[in-house]
Amino acid sequence: MGCRFAQAVTDAPAIRIRGRYDIAGHRLFDGVDLELLAGQWTCLLGRSGVGKTTLLRLIAGLDSGEAFEGNIWVSDDNPLDGRISYMAQSDLLLPWLTVLENVVLGIRLRKEKPDMRRAMDLIGQVGLGGYRDEKPNALSGGMRQRTALARTLMEERPIALLDEPFSALDASTRADMQDLAARKLKGKTVLIVTHDPAEAVRLGHQIAVLTSHGLRLWQTPSSAPVRDQHAPETAIFQAELLSFLRGLR
Amino acid sequence: MNKISYLAGVTAFGLTVWQGTVWIAGVPHFILPSPRRVAQVGWENRVLIGENALVTGFEVAMGLVLGVLLGAVTAVQLARSDRLYRLVMPLLVFTQAVPVFALAPILTLWLGYGMASKVMMAILIIYFPVTSAFYDGLTRVPQDVTDMARTMNGTNWQVMWRIRIPHALPSLATGLKLAAVYAPLGAVIGEWVGASRGLGYLMLLANGRAKTDLMFARLVVLAIMTIGLHLAVKRAALRMQWE
Ligand SMILES: Nc1ncnc2c1ncn2[C@@H]1O[C@H](COP(=O)(O)OP(=O)(O)OP(=O)(O)O)[C@@H](O)[C@H]1O
Ligand SMILES: [Mg+2]
């Protein structure tokens, strides 16, 4: 019995959020109904300021919830607290800690013993092997973002909420980091916010576009992510998604 | 090196102006003694001045260490509990309405003529600035960072120790710099009110006997000690910066 419970909590659940959100007296979004499929990647797009970060924070339980009217369901009925790793839009690195110390921050805050080998491995995999003892001030924006990614992956939780995790990276590093994240977060329930249609089509099992009138699911290619960017089908989906986004006002 | 030569230059300039004033205006030495005379009298009294400087130095150091420690602990406790803050802070602000100097006679009455009353003066005078500066830093951790710590399920103490306190160190440094200015004030005033040892006591004594040159010699020593303390604290404060 206890075993089955533990199983349930570590497995990646599906999450469904439905409702509307008012902020500072005006309606931010209405009629949102989004299901994050268990163990799959959902990419969330939408114009700047439409409320993507707000939605993420709602799921992460970081909003007071006063302005939110609706519900959040979890498929296994267990609370989400302690099962989410959240990567915010800004890197939130602590300037007094080194890269390595930043990466193991979560574990230290829980007063657990960090697996330093794994942390150093991860730092190497995000391409910062030579910077492990540097303070964040000595890093470029993209390097900082990769440190934050390593910190998020270090958490190893069944659900990951990533707010524009690759936005500061050059195209080739970005592709590398997408591959890394896809590998490390395989089988987890992932919601990733992005402004890049190519990224969405490459990574998403599911693509959702948030507008002020609600949420719209967008077609994905029939192949499984991570998708080959050379495939004609991928290119067509990208182009169509871009046109759709441009048509939104 | 540059800094030292600058300091030497300023000191030399000050001494020249001082000596020049005495010569040109012909001020009698019991009003304004010449630097030469002060140095001479100071040297003749070096043992007495040295011993009493040690007393004052010890009072200041003790007051500083205890005051900062007490202030820091208070700030952490207040930052941990809004309830406590709402209860205690108005009290603290209220006590600030009483000038600490006015308490000196009472402290001497309660704690005697020894060092304790001076240490207490120094503590009282720096306690509030340290507490409020550190508290500010502890409670101004950006919301995003606090949120992140929450999703990581950090324990309160770990978040305090690893995030809030380091984040507040620059604020504490500001409080510390203020404390270094105030602590000698507290100790010397304590000595004026009632003491049998210490630089403040000696100064008062010399003043009463119109031994202006002696008083100046002690004043100079006090000034040097205060500057030394200021420099030491500034150096410590620099190590507390992460920005
Ligand atoms: N603390 C706040 N108080 C008032 N309004 C806010 C606050 N935070 C965000 N907003 C408003 O909420 C709206 C949604 O913000 P949100 O950060 O969710 O947008 P977003 O879709 O993530 O945008 P971006 O793509 O630029 O990151 C914005 O219009 C913003 O003005
Ligand atoms: Mg956002």
Coordinates of C-alpha atoms and ligand atoms in Angstrom, one line a residue:
Chain A
M1 CA 0.0 0.0 0.0
G2 CA 2.7 2.5 1.0
C3 CA 4.6 1.3 -2.0
R4 CA 1.8 2.1 -4.3
F5 CA 1.5 5.6 -2.8
A6 CA 5.2 6.3 -3.3
Q7 CA 4.8 5.1 -6.9
A8 CA 2.0 7.5 -7.5
V9 CA 3.8 10.5 -6.2
T10 CA 6.9 10.0 -8.2
D11 CA 5.1 9.2 -11.4
A12 CA 4.4 12.1 -13.7
P13 CA 0.7 13.0 -13.5
A14 CA -1.5 14.7 -15.9
I15 CA -2.6 18.2 -14.9
R16 CA -5.7 20.1 -16.0
I17 CA -6.2 23.8 -15.4
R18 CA -9.5 25.5 -16.3
G19 CA -10.7 28.9 -15.5
R20 CA -10.2 32.6 -15.9
Y21 CA -7.9 35.2 -14.4
D22 CA -8.4 38.8 -13.5
I23 CA -5.4 41.1 -12.8
A24 CA -5.5 44.7 -11.6
G25 CA -9.2 44.9 -12.4
H26 CA -9.2 43.6 -15.9
R27 CA -9.6 40.2 -17.4
L28 CA -6.3 38.7 -18.4
F29 CA -7.6 35.5 -19.9
D30 CA -10.9 33.6 -20.0
G31 CA -12.1 30.2 -20.9
V32 CA -8.7 28.6 -20.5
D33 CA -8.8 24.8 -20.5
L34 CA -5.5 23.1 -20.7
E35 CA -4.5 19.6 -20.0
L36 CA -0.9 18.8 -19.6
L37 CA -0.6 15.2 -20.7
A38 CA 1.1 12.8 -18.3
G39 CA 4.7 12.4 -19.2
Q40 CA 4.5 14.6 -22.2
W41 CA 5.7 18.0 -23.3
T42 CA 3.2 20.9 -23.8
C43 CA 4.6 24.0 -25.5
L44 CA 2.8 27.2 -24.6
L45 CA 2.9 30.2 -27.0
G46 CA 1.2 33.6 -27.1
R47 CA 1.8 37.2 -27.4
S48 CA 3.9 39.0 -24.8
G49 CA 1.8 40.0 -21.8
V50 CA -1.0 37.6 -22.6
G51 CA -0.5 35.7 -19.3
K52 CA 1.8 32.7 -20.0
T53 CA 3.9 33.3 -16.9
T54 CA 0.8 33.9 -14.9
L55 CA -0.6 30.5 -16.0
L56 CA 2.7 28.8 -15.1
R57 CA 2.8 30.4 -11.7
L58 CA -0.8 29.3 -11.1
I59 CA 0.1 25.7 -11.7
A60 CA 3.3 26.1 -9.6
G61 CA 1.1 27.3 -6.7
L62 CA 2.9 30.6 -6.6
D63 CA -0.1 32.8 -7.1
S64 CA -2.3 34.0 -4.3
G65 CA -5.1 32.7 -6.4
E66 CA -7.3 35.6 -5.5
A67 CA -7.9 36.6 -9.1
F68 CA -8.1 33.1 -10.4
E69 CA -11.5 31.6 -10.8
G70 CA -11.4 28.0 -11.8
N71 CA -9.8 24.7 -10.9
I72 CA -6.6 22.7 -11.2
W73 CA -6.9 18.9 -11.3
V74 CA -4.1 16.4 -10.9
S75 CA -4.7 13.0 -12.4
D76 CA -3.4 11.1 -9.3
D77 CA -5.2 13.4 -6.8
N78 CA -2.0 14.0 -4.9
P79 CA -1.0 17.5 -4.1
L80 CA 1.5 19.2 -6.5
D81 CA 3.5 20.6 -3.7
G82 CA 7.0 19.2 -3.8
R83 CA 6.6 17.6 -7.2
I84 CA 7.3 20.6 -9.4
S85 CA 10.6 22.1 -10.6
Y86 CA 10.1 25.6 -11.8
M87 CA 12.4 27.6 -14.0
A88 CA 11.4 31.2 -14.0
Q89 CA 11.8 33.6 -16.9
S90 CA 14.8 35.3 -15.2
D91 CA 17.7 33.1 -14.1
L92 CA 17.4 33.9 -10.3
L93 CA 21.0 32.9 -9.7
L94 CA 22.2 33.9 -6.3
P95 CA 25.2 36.2 -6.8
W96 CA 27.0 35.1 -3.7
L97 CA 27.0 31.4 -4.7
T98 CA 29.2 29.8 -7.3
V99 CA 27.7 28.0 -10.3
L100 CA 28.0 24.6 -8.6
E101 CA 26.4 26.0 -5.4
N102 CA 23.6 27.5 -7.3
V103 CA 22.9 24.2 -9.1
V104 CA 22.6 22.3 -5.8
L105 CA 20.6 25.1 -4.1
G106 CA 17.3 23.2 -4.0
I107 CA 18.9 20.2 -2.3
R108 CA 20.7 22.3 0.2
L109 CA 17.5 24.3 1.0
R110 CA 15.8 21.0 1.8
K111 CA 18.8 20.1 4.0
E112 CA 19.4 17.0 2.0
K113 CA 22.8 15.8 0.9
P114 CA 23.6 16.8 -2.7
D115 CA 25.0 14.4 -5.2
M116 CA 28.0 16.5 -6.3
R117 CA 29.0 14.1 -9.0
R118 CA 25.6 14.5 -10.7
A119 CA 25.7 18.2 -10.3
M120 CA 29.1 18.5 -11.9
D121 CA 28.0 16.2 -14.7
L122 CA 25.0 18.4 -15.4
I123 CA 27.2 21.5 -15.3
G124 CA 29.4 19.8 -17.9
Q125 CA 26.4 18.9 -20.0
V126 CA 25.2 22.5 -20.2
G127 CA 28.7 23.4 -21.3
L128 CA 29.9 25.1 -18.2
G129 CA 32.4 22.6 -17.0
G130 CA 35.1 25.2 -16.8
Y131 CA 33.0 27.7 -14.8
R132 CA 31.8 25.6 -11.9
D133 CA 33.5 27.7 -9.3
E134 CA 32.7 31.1 -10.9
K135 CA 30.2 33.5 -9.5
P136 CA 27.2 34.4 -11.8
N137 CA 28.5 37.9 -12.3
A138 CA 31.4 36.4 -14.3
L139 CA 28.9 34.7 -16.7
S140 CA 27.2 35.9 -19.9
G141 CA 23.4 36.0 -20.1
G142 CA 23.3 32.7 -21.9
M143 CA 25.7 31.0 -19.5
R144 CA 23.5 32.2 -16.6
Q145 CA 20.5 30.7 -18.3
R146 CA 22.2 27.4 -18.8
T147 CA 23.2 27.4 -15.1
A148 CA 19.5 28.0 -14.2
L149 CA 18.6 25.1 -16.5
A150 CA 21.1 22.8 -14.7
R151 CA 19.6 23.9 -11.4
T152 CA 16.1 23.0 -12.6
L153 CA 17.2 19.6 -14.0
M154 CA 19.0 18.9 -10.8
E155 CA 15.7 18.9 -9.0
E156 CA 14.6 15.7 -10.8
R157 CA 10.9 16.2 -10.1
P158 CA 8.1 14.5 -12.1
I159 CA 6.8 17.9 -13.3
A160 CA 8.8 20.7 -14.9
L161 CA 7.5 24.1 -15.6
L162 CA 9.9 26.0 -17.8
D163 CA 9.4 29.7 -18.6
E164 CA 11.3 30.5 -21.8
P165 CA 14.3 28.4 -20.8
F166 CA 16.3 28.8 -23.9
S167 CA 15.5 32.4 -24.8
A168 CA 19.0 33.8 -24.2
L169 CA 20.9 31.2 -26.2
D170 CA 22.4 31.2 -29.7
A171 CA 20.8 28.9 -32.2
S172 CA 23.3 26.1 -32.0
T173 CA 23.5 26.1 -28.1
R174 CA 19.8 26.3 -28.0
A175 CA 19.4 23.1 -30.1
D176 CA 21.9 21.4 -27.8
M177 CA 20.1 22.5 -24.7
Q178 CA 16.7 21.4 -26.2
D179 CA 18.2 18.0 -26.8
L180 CA 19.6 17.8 -23.2
A181 CA 16.3 18.9 -21.6
A182 CA 14.3 16.5 -23.8
R183 CA 16.6 13.7 -22.6
K184 CA 16.6 14.6 -19.0
L185 CA 12.9 15.3 -18.8
K186 CA 11.8 12.3 -20.8
G187 CA 8.7 10.8 -19.2
K188 CA 8.0 13.8 -17.1
T189 CA 5.1 16.2 -17.4
V190 CA 6.5 19.3 -18.9
L191 CA 5.1 22.7 -19.7
I192 CA 7.4 25.0 -21.6
V193 CA 6.7 28.6 -22.5
T194 CA 8.3 29.7 -25.7
H195 CA 8.1 32.5 -28.3
D196 CA 9.8 30.3 -30.9
P197 CA 7.5 28.3 -33.3
A198 CA 10.4 26.2 -34.3
E199 CA 11.1 25.3 -30.7
A200 CA 7.5 24.4 -30.1
V201 CA 7.2 22.2 -33.2
R202 CA 10.5 20.6 -32.4
L203 CA 9.7 19.7 -28.8
G204 CA 6.0 19.6 -28.2
H205 CA 3.8 16.6 -28.0
Q206 CA 1.2 19.2 -27.8
I207 CA 1.2 22.9 -28.7
A208 CA -1.1 25.4 -27.0
V209 CA -1.5 29.1 -27.9
L210 CA -2.9 31.4 -25.3
T211 CA -4.9 34.4 -26.4
S212 CA -7.0 36.8 -24.3
H213 CA -10.1 34.9 -25.5
G214 CA -8.9 31.5 -24.4
L215 CA -6.6 28.8 -25.2
R216 CA -6.2 27.1 -28.6
L217 CA -4.6 23.8 -29.2
W218 CA -2.5 23.7 -32.3
Q219 CA -1.8 20.7 -34.5
T220 CA 1.5 18.9 -34.1
P221 CA 3.2 16.7 -36.7
S222 CA 2.5 13.0 -36.3
S223 CA 6.1 12.1 -35.6
A224 CA 7.3 12.1 -32.0
P225 CA 9.5 14.8 -30.5
V226 CA 12.4 15.7 -30.6
R227 CA 11.5 16.2 -34.3
D228 CA 14.0 16.5 -37.1
Q229 CA 14.1 20.1 -38.3
H230 CA 14.9 19.0 -41.8
A231 CA 11.7 17.0 -42.2
P232 CA 9.4 18.8 -44.6
E233 CA 6.5 18.2 -42.4
T234 CA 8.2 20.0 -39.5
A235 CA 9.0 23.0 -41.6
I236 CA 5.4 23.3 -42.8
F237 CA 4.0 23.1 -39.3
Q238 CA 6.4 25.8 -38.2
A239 CA 5.5 28.1 -41.1
E240 CA 1.8 27.6 -40.4
L241 CA 2.1 28.2 -36.7
L242 CA 4.0 31.4 -37.4
S243 CA 1.3 32.7 -39.7
F244 CA -1.3 31.9 -37.1
L245 CA 0.7 33.7 -34.4
R246 CA 1.1 36.7 -36.7
G247 CA -2.6 36.7 -37.4
L248 CA -3.4 37.1 -33.6
R249 CA -4.1 40.6 -32.5
Chain B
M1 CA 50.5 53.7 -1.5
N2 CA 48.7 56.5 -3.2
K3 CA 46.1 56.5 -0.4
I4 CA 48.8 56.7 2.3
S5 CA 50.6 59.6 0.6
Y6 CA 47.3 61.4 0.3
L7 CA 46.6 60.8 4.0
A8 CA 50.1 62.0 4.9
G9 CA 49.6 65.1 2.7
V10 CA 46.2 66.0 4.4
T11 CA 47.7 65.5 7.8
A12 CA 50.7 67.6 7.1
F13 CA 48.5 70.4 5.7
G14 CA 46.2 70.3 8.8
L15 CA 49.2 70.5 11.1
T16 CA 50.7 73.4 9.1
V17 CA 47.4 75.4 9.3
W18 CA 47.1 74.6 13.0
Q19 CA 50.7 75.6 13.8
G20 CA 50.4 78.7 11.5
T21 CA 47.3 79.9 13.3
V22 CA 49.0 79.6 16.7
W23 CA 52.0 81.6 15.4
I24 CA 50.3 84.3 13.5
A25 CA 47.4 84.9 15.8
G26 CA 49.5 84.4 18.9
V27 CA 46.8 82.4 20.6
P28 CA 47.8 81.6 24.2
H29 CA 48.6 77.9 24.7
F30 CA 45.8 77.4 27.2
I31 CA 43.3 78.3 24.5
L32 CA 44.9 76.5 21.6
P33 CA 48.2 74.7 22.2
S34 CA 50.5 74.3 19.2
P35 CA 50.8 70.8 17.7
R36 CA 54.4 70.7 18.8
R37 CA 53.4 71.2 22.4
V38 CA 50.6 68.7 22.2
A39 CA 52.9 66.1 20.8
Q40 CA 55.4 66.8 23.6
V41 CA 52.9 66.7 26.4
G42 CA 51.4 63.6 24.8
W43 CA 54.7 61.8 24.7
E44 CA 55.5 62.7 28.4
N45 CA 52.1 61.2 29.4
R46 CA 52.3 58.3 27.1
V47 CA 51.9 55.6 29.7
L48 CA 48.9 57.2 31.3
I49 CA 47.2 57.9 28.0
G50 CA 48.1 54.5 26.7
E51 CA 46.5 52.7 29.6
N52 CA 43.3 54.7 29.4
A53 CA 43.2 54.4 25.7
L54 CA 43.1 50.7 26.2
V55 CA 40.2 51.0 28.6
T56 CA 38.2 53.1 26.1
G57 CA 39.2 50.9 23.2
F58 CA 38.0 47.8 25.1
E59 CA 34.7 49.4 26.0
V60 CA 34.2 50.4 22.3
A61 CA 35.1 47.0 21.0
M62 CA 32.9 45.2 23.5
G63 CA 30.0 47.5 22.8
L64 CA 30.4 47.1 19.1
V65 CA 30.6 43.3 19.1
L66 CA 27.8 42.8 21.6
G67 CA 25.6 45.5 20.0
V68 CA 26.0 44.1 16.5
L69 CA 25.4 40.6 17.7
L70 CA 22.3 41.6 19.6
G71 CA 21.0 43.7 16.7
A72 CA 21.7 40.9 14.2
V73 CA 19.9 38.3 16.3
T74 CA 17.0 40.6 16.9
A75 CA 16.7 41.4 13.1
V76 CA 16.7 37.7 12.2
Q77 CA 14.0 36.9 14.8
L78 CA 11.9 39.9 13.6
A79 CA 12.3 38.8 10.0
R80 CA 11.1 35.3 10.8
S81 CA 7.9 36.4 12.3
D82 CA 5.6 39.3 11.2
R83 CA 3.7 38.9 14.4
L84 CA 6.8 39.5 16.5
Y85 CA 7.7 42.4 14.3
R86 CA 4.4 44.1 14.8
L87 CA 4.7 43.6 18.5
V88 CA 8.3 44.6 19.0
M89 CA 9.1 47.3 16.4
P90 CA 6.8 50.0 17.8
L91 CA 8.5 49.4 21.1
L92 CA 11.9 49.8 19.6
V93 CA 10.9 53.0 17.7
F94 CA 9.5 54.3 20.9
T95 CA 12.7 53.8 22.8
Q96 CA 14.5 55.7 20.1
A97 CA 12.5 58.8 21.2
V98 CA 14.5 58.8 24.4
P99 CA 18.0 60.2 23.6
V100 CA 20.4 57.5 24.7
F101 CA 22.7 60.2 26.2
A102 CA 20.0 61.1 28.7
L103 CA 20.2 57.5 29.9
A104 CA 23.9 57.8 30.7
P105 CA 23.5 59.0 34.3
I106 CA 20.9 56.2 35.0
L107 CA 23.2 53.6 33.5
T108 CA 26.1 54.8 35.7
L109 CA 23.8 54.6 38.7
W110 CA 22.7 51.1 37.9
L111 CA 25.9 49.6 36.5
G112 CA 28.5 51.6 38.4
Y113 CA 31.6 53.6 37.4
G114 CA 33.3 50.7 35.7
M115 CA 33.3 49.6 32.1
A116 CA 29.9 47.9 32.2
S117 CA 27.9 51.2 32.0
K118 CA 30.1 52.4 29.0
V119 CA 29.7 49.1 27.2
M120 CA 26.0 49.4 27.8
M121 CA 25.9 52.9 26.4
A122 CA 27.7 51.8 23.2
I123 CA 25.3 48.8 22.9
L124 CA 22.2 50.9 23.3
I125 CA 23.3 53.5 20.8
I126 CA 24.2 51.0 18.0
Y127 CA 21.5 48.4 18.6
F128 CA 18.7 50.1 16.7
P129 CA 20.6 51.2 13.6
V130 CA 22.1 47.7 13.3
T131 CA 18.7 46.0 13.8
S132 CA 16.8 48.1 11.4
A133 CA 19.4 48.0 8.6
F134 CA 19.8 44.3 8.8
Y135 CA 16.0 43.7 9.0
D136 CA 15.6 45.8 5.9
G137 CA 18.0 43.5 4.0
L138 CA 16.4 40.3 5.4
T139 CA 12.9 41.3 4.3
R140 CA 13.8 42.7 0.8
V141 CA 14.7 39.4 -0.9
P142 CA 13.1 39.7 -4.3
Q143 CA 9.7 37.9 -4.5
D144 CA 10.9 35.8 -7.4
V145 CA 13.7 34.3 -5.4
T146 CA 11.4 33.6 -2.4
D147 CA 9.0 31.9 -4.8
M148 CA 11.8 29.8 -6.2
A149 CA 12.8 28.7 -2.7
R150 CA 9.2 27.8 -2.0
T151 CA 8.9 25.6 -5.1
M152 CA 12.1 23.9 -3.9
N153 CA 10.4 23.2 -0.5
G154 CA 13.3 24.8 1.4
T155 CA 13.1 24.8 5.2
N156 CA 12.7 28.1 6.9
W157 CA 16.1 28.0 8.5
Q158 CA 17.9 27.0 5.4
V159 CA 16.2 29.8 3.4
M160 CA 17.2 32.2 6.2
W161 CA 20.8 30.9 6.3
R162 CA 21.4 30.4 2.6
I163 CA 19.4 33.2 1.0
R164 CA 18.1 35.8 3.4
I165 CA 21.1 36.4 5.5
P166 CA 23.6 36.5 2.6
H167 CA 21.2 38.8 0.8
A168 CA 21.1 41.1 3.8
L169 CA 24.9 41.3 4.4
P170 CA 25.4 44.5 2.5
S171 CA 22.6 46.1 4.5
L172 CA 24.2 44.8 7.7
A173 CA 27.5 46.4 6.5
T174 CA 25.7 49.7 6.3
G175 CA 24.5 49.3 9.8
L176 CA 28.0 48.3 10.9
K177 CA 29.6 51.4 9.5
L178 CA 27.1 53.5 11.4
A179 CA 27.8 51.5 14.5
A180 CA 31.5 52.2 14.2
V181 CA 30.8 55.9 14.3
Y182 CA 28.4 55.7 17.2
A183 CA 30.1 53.3 19.5
P184 CA 33.0 55.5 20.5
L185 CA 30.5 58.3 21.1
G186 CA 28.6 56.2 23.5
A187 CA 31.6 55.1 25.4
V188 CA 33.1 58.6 25.7
I189 CA 29.9 60.1 26.9
G190 CA 29.6 57.3 29.4
E191 CA 33.0 58.2 30.7
W192 CA 32.1 61.9 30.9
V193 CA 29.1 61.1 33.1
G194 CA 31.0 59.0 35.6
A195 CA 34.2 57.1 35.4
S196 CA 37.6 56.7 37.0
R197 CA 39.4 55.6 33.8
G198 CA 39.3 56.0 30.1
L199 CA 40.1 58.7 27.6
G200 CA 36.9 60.6 28.1
Y201 CA 37.5 60.7 31.8
L202 CA 41.0 62.0 31.2
M203 CA 39.8 64.7 28.8
L204 CA 37.3 65.9 31.3
L205 CA 39.9 65.9 34.0
A206 CA 42.4 67.9 31.9
N207 CA 39.7 70.3 30.9
G208 CA 38.7 71.0 34.4
R209 CA 42.3 71.9 35.3
A210 CA 42.7 74.1 32.2
K211 CA 45.4 71.7 30.9
T212 CA 44.4 72.3 27.3
D213 CA 47.5 70.7 25.8
L214 CA 46.9 67.5 27.7
M215 CA 43.3 67.5 26.6
F216 CA 44.3 67.9 23.0
A217 CA 46.8 65.1 23.3
R218 CA 44.0 62.8 24.4
L219 CA 41.6 64.0 21.8
V220 CA 44.1 63.3 19.1
V221 CA 44.6 59.7 20.4
L222 CA 40.8 59.3 20.5
A223 CA 40.5 60.6 16.9
I224 CA 43.2 58.2 15.7
M225 CA 41.4 55.2 17.4
T226 CA 38.1 56.2 15.9
I227 CA 39.7 56.5 12.4
G228 CA 41.4 53.1 12.9
L229 CA 38.1 51.5 13.9
H230 CA 36.4 53.2 10.9
L231 CA 39.0 51.8 8.5
A232 CA 38.8 48.3 10.0
V233 CA 35.0 48.2 9.8
K234 CA 35.1 49.6 6.2
R235 CA 37.4 46.8 5.3
A236 CA 35.1 44.2 6.9
A237 CA 32.1 45.8 5.2
L238 CA 33.8 45.4 1.8
R239 CA 34.0 41.7 2.3
M240 CA 30.3 41.6 3.0
Q241 CA 29.4 42.9 -0.5
W242 CA 28.2 40.5 -3.2
E243 CA 26.9 43.1 -5.6
Ligands
LIG1 N1 2.4 42.0 -10.3 C1 1.6 42.4 -11.3 N2 0.6 43.4 -11.1 C2 -0.2 43.8 -12.1 N3 -0.1 43.3 -13.3 C3 0.7 42.3 -13.5 C4 1.6 41.8 -12.6 N4 2.4 40.9 -13.1 C5 2.0 40.8 -14.4 N5 1.0 41.6 -14.7 C6 0.3 41.8 -15.9 O1 -0.2 40.5 -16.3 C7 -0.1 40.4 -17.6 C8 0.5 39.0 -17.9 O2 1.8 38.9 -17.5 P1 2.6 37.6 -17.8 O3 3.9 37.8 -17.2 O4 1.9 36.4 -17.4 O5 2.8 37.6 -19.4 P2 3.6 36.7 -20.4 O6 2.6 36.1 -21.3 O7 4.4 35.7 -19.6 O8 4.5 37.7 -21.2 P3 6.0 37.5 -21.7 O9 5.9 36.7 -23.0 O10 6.4 38.9 -22.1 O11 6.8 36.9 -20.7 C9 0.7 41.5 -18.2 O12 -0.1 42.3 -19.0 C10 1.2 42.3 -17.0 O13 1.0 43.6 -17.3
MG2 MG 6.4 35.5 -19.3

